Coordinates of C-alpha atoms in Angstrom, one line a residue:
X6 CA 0.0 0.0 0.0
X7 CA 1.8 3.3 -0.9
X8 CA 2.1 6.4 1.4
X9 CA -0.8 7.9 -0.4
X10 CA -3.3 5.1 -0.1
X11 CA -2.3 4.4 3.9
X12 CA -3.2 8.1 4.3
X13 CA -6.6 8.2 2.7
X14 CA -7.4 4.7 4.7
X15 CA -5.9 6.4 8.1
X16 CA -8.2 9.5 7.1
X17 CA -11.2 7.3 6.4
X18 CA -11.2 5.1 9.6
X19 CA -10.5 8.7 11.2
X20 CA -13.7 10.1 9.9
X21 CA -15.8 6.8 10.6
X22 CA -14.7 6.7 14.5
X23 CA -15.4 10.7 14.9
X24 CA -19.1 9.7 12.9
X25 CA -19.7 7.0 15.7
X26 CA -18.9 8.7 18.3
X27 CA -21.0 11.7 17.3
X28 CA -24.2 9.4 16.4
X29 CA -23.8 7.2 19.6
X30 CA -23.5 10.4 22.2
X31 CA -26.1 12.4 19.9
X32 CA -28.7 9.8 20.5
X33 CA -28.1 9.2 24.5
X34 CA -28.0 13.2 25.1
X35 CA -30.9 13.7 22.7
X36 CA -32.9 10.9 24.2
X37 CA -32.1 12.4 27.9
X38 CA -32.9 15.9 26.4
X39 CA -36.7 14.5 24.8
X40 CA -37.1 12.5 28.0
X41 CA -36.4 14.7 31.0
X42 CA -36.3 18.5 29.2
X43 CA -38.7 18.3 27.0
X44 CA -41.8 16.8 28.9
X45 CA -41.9 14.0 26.3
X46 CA -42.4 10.9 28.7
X47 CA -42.5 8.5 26.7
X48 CA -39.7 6.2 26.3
X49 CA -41.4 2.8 24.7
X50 CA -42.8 5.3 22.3
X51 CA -39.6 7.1 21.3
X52 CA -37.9 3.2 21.0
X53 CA -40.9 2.2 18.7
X54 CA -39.6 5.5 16.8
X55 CA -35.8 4.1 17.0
X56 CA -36.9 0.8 15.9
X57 CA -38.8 2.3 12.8
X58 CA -36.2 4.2 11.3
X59 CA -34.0 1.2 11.5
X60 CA -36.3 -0.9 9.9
X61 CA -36.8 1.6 7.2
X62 CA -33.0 2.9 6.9
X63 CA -31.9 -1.1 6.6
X64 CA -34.2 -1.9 4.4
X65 CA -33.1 1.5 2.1
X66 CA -29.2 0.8 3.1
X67 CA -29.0 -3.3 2.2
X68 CA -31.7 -3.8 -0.7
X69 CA -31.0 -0.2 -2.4
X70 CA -27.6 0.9 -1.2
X71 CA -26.3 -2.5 -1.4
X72 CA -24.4 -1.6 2.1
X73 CA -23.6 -5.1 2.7
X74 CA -25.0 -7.9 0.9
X75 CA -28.9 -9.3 1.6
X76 CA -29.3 -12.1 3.9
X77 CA -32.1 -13.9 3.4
X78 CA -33.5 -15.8 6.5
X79 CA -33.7 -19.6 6.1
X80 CA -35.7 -21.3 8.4
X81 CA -38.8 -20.8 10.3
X82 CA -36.5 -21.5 13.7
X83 CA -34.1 -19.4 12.4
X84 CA -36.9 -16.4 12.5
X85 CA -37.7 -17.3 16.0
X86 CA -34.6 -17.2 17.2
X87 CA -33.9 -13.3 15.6
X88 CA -37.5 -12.5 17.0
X89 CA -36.3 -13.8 20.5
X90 CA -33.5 -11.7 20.2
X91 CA -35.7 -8.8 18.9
X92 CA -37.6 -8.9 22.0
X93 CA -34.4 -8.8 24.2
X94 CA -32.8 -5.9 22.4
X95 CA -36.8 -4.2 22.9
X96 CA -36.3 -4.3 26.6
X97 CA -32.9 -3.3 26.6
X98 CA -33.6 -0.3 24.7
X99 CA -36.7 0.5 26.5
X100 CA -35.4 0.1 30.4
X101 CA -32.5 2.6 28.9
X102 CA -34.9 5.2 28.1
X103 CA -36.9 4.8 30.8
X104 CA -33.7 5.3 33.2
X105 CA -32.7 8.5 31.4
X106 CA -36.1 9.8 32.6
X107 CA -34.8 9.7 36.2
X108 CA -30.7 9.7 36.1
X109 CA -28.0 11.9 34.8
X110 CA -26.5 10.4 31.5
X111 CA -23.1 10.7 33.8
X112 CA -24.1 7.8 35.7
X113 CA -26.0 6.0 33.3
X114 CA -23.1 5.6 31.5
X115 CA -21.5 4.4 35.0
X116 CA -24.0 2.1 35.4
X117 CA -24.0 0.8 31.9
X118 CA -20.2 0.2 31.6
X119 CA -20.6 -3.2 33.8
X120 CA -22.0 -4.5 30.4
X121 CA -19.0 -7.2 30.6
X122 CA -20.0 -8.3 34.3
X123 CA -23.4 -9.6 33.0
X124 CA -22.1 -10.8 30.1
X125 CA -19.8 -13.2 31.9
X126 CA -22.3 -14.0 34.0
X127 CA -24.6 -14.8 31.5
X128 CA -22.3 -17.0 29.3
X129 CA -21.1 -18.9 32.3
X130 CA -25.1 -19.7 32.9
X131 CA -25.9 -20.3 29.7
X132 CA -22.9 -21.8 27.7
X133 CA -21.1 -23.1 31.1
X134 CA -17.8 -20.8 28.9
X135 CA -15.6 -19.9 32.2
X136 CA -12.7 -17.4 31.6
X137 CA -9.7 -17.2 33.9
X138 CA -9.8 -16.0 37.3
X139 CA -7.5 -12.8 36.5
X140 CA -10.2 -12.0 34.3
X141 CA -12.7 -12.8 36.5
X142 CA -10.7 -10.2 39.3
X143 CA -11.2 -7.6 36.8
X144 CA -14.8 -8.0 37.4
X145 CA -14.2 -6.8 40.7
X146 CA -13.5 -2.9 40.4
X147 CA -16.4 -2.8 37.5
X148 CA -19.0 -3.6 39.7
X149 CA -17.2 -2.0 42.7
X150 CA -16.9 1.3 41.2
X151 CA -20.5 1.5 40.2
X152 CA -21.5 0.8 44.2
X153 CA -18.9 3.6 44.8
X154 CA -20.5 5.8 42.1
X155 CA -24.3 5.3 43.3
X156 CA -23.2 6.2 46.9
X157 CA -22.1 9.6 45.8
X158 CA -24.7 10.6 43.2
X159 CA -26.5 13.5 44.3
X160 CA -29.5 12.9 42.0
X161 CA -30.0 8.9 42.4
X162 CA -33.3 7.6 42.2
X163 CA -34.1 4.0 42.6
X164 CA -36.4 3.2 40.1
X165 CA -34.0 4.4 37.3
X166 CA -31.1 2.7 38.6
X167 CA -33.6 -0.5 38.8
X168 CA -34.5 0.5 35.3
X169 CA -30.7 0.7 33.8
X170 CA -29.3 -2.0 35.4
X171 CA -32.5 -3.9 33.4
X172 CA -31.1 -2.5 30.1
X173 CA -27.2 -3.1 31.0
X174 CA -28.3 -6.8 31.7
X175 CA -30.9 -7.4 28.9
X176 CA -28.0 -5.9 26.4
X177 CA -25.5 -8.2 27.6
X178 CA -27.6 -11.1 27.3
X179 CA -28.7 -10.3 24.2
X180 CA -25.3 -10.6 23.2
X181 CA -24.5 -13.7 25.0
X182 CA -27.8 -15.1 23.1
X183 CA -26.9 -14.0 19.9
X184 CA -24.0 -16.0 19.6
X185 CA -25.6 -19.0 20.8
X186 CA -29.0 -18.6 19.0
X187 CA -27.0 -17.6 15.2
X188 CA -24.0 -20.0 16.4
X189 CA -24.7 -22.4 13.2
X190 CA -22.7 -21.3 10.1
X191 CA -25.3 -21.4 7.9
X192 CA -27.4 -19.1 9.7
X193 CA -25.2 -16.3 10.9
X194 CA -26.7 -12.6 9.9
X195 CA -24.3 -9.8 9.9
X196 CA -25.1 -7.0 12.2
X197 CA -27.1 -5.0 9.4
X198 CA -29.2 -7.8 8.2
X199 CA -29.5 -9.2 11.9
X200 CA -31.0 -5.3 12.5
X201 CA -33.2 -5.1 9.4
X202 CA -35.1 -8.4 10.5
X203 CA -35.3 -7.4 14.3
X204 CA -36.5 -3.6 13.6
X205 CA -39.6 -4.6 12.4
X206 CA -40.4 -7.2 14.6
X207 CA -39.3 -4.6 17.4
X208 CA -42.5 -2.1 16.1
X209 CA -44.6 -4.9 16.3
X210 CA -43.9 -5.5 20.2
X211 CA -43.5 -2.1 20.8
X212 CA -46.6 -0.9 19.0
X213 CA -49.4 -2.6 21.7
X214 CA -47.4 -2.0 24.5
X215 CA -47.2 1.9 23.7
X216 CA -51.2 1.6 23.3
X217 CA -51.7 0.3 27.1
X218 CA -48.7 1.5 28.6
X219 CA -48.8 5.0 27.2
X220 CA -52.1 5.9 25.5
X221 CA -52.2 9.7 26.1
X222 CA -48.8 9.7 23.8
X223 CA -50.4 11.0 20.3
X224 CA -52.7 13.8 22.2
X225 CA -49.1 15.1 24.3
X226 CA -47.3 14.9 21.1
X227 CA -49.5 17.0 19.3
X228 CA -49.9 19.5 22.2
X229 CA -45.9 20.0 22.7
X230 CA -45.4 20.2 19.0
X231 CA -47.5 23.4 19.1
X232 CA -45.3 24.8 22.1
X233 CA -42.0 23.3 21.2
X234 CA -40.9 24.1 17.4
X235 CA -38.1 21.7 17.2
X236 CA -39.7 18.9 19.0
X237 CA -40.8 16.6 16.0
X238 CA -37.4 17.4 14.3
X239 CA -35.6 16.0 17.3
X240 CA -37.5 13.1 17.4
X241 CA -37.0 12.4 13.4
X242 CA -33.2 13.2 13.8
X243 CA -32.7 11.1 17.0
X244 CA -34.4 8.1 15.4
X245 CA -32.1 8.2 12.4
X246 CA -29.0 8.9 14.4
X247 CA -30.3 6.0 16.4
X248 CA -29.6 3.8 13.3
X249 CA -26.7 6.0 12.4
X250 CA -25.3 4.8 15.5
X251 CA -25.9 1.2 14.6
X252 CA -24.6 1.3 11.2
X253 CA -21.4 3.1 11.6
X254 CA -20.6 0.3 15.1
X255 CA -20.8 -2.5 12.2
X256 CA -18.2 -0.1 9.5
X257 CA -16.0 0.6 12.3
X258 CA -16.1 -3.0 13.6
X259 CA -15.9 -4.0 9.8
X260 CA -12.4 -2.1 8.9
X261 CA -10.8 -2.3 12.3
X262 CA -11.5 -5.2 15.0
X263 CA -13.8 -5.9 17.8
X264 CA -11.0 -4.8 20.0
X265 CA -10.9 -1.3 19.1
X266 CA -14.0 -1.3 18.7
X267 CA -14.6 -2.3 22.8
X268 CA -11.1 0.3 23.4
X269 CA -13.2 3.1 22.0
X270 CA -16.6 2.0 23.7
X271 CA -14.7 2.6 26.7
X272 CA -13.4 6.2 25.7
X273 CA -16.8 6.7 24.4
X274 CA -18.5 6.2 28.0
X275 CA -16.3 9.0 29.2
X276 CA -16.5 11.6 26.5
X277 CA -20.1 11.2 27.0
X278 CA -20.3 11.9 30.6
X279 CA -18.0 15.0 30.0
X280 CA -20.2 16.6 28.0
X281 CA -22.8 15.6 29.3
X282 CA -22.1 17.2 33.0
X283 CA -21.1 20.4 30.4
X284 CA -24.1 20.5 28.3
X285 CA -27.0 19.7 31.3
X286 CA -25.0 20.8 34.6
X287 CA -26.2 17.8 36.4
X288 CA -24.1 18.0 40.1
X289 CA -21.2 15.4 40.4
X290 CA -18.7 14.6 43.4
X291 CA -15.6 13.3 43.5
X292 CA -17.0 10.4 45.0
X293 CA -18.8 9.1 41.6
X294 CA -16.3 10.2 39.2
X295 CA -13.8 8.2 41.3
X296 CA -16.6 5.5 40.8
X297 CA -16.7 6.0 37.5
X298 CA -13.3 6.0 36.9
X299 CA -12.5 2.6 38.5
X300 CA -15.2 1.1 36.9
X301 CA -13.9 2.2 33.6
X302 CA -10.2 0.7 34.2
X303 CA -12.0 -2.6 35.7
X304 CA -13.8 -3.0 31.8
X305 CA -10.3 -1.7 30.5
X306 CA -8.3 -4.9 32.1
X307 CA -11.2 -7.1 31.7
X308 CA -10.9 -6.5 27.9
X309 CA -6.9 -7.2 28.2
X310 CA -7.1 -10.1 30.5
X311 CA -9.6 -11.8 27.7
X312 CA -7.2 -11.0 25.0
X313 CA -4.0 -12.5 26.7
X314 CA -5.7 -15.7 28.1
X315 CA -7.3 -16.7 24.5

């Protein structure tokens, strides 16, 4: 590869990290800004909104765009298993907008980064897969610094911690079940074909559980969208950063690894709760960002104790 062509692929990489980055922080500060400053209370709704423009976006990105080649699905277990994992990744999403209506996205991103504690806890209960016990030591400080953090968070509320800790442990076993569920060769979906068969299945969950759960959601709508100018443009714009978010995670995996991807996760968490502290001024101590902080370096040398004992 000459000098020339390393550049433009350094450059392109460059741009696709920065794109990630601003999709995946855009949607978790614009969901917190719908959720909590706007009065718009409803999180199934705004997910059955997410889930919408991901259907629609895939379908436009794989069968138009040709993104990635089309993936057809090939059996009828096959489709159960994707809508089984559909449902998970519903109540994932859903528990981590509901938390955003009660906790700072500072420690919502605290809570969330002991992702890798309930995924070894799930693939130890479910695939009996034990890592070593260094690794499992690194556990420690993850879920340690979270205890540390919730002590000194000056806005905790119980219900949305209850509510997150849901969505941390839903996502991780989503995960864990994805790779046992899709495990046979001949039925493995690539992220963007995996989301284009879940989104739709997603609406159709979401759909009768925003008519009982949140039935007033139309009528509100309509009444802040007379007060607030902007507030179905956010709601259009979050939904297709939502799948933004999604598709740039697989181009980023795709043209580096799932290491950097996870190394930049972590970096991610952080610039997040930077600006989110800047942008809504929610209070912090010393106590939760030390929290925070030890959390983060727990997932850090989790992520390097799996890579040297593989």
């Amino acid at each position: 590869m000459s000098a020339a062509q390393s550049e433009k692929q350094t450059l392109f990489i460059a741009s696709l990290i920065i794109f990630w980055y601003s999709s995946n922080i855009g949607v978790l500060l614009l969901n917190k800004l719908l959720l909590s400053n706007y009065g718009f209370s409803f999180p199934i709704f705004l997910t059955m909104c997410h889930m919408s423009a991901c259907a629609v976006l895939s379908y436009v990105s794989i069968i138009f765009l040709k993104i990635v080649p089309f993936q057809r699905i090939k059996s009828r277990s096959q489709f159960f298993r994707i809508a089984t994992l559909s449902i998970v990744f519903c109540g994932s999403v859903v528990g981590g907008n509901i938390s955003l209506r009660y906790l700072a996205v500072s420690f919502n991103q605290a809570v969330g980064a002991t992702t890798p504690f309930f995924t070894a806890l799930f693939a130890y209960v479910i695939t009996h897969k034990r890592e070593s016990w260094i690794t499992y030591g690194c556990l420690v400080p993850v879920v340690g610094g979270v205890v540390i953090a919730s002590g000194g968070e000056p806005s905790f509320h119980l219900y949305g911690f209850i509510m997150c800790i849901s969505a941390t442990a839903a996502r991780a076993f989503k995960s864990v079940l994805q790779g046992v569920l899709l495990s046979n060769e001949g039925e493995k979906l690539n992220s963007m074909n995996l989301l284009l068969y879940m989104s739709p299945i997603a609406v159709l969950v979401l759909l009768p559980a925003t008519l009982v759960m949140e039935p007033n959601v139309i009528d509100v709508t309509i009444t802040l969208a007379a007060t607030q100018r902007y507030l179905v443009l956010l709601v259009l714009i979050n939904s297709a950063m939502a799948y933004a978010a999604n598709l740039l995670n697989f181009l980023v995996t795709k043209h580096t690894s799932a290491l950097t991807l996870q190394v930049l996760g972590n970096a991610k968490g952080a610039v997040a709760v930077v600006i989110s502290i800047l942008l809504f001024r929610n209070p912090v101590t010393f106590i939760g960002i030390a929290g925070y902080a030890m959390t983060v370096m727990g997932v850090v040398a989790y992520g390097e104790s799996k890579r040297r004992h593989k």
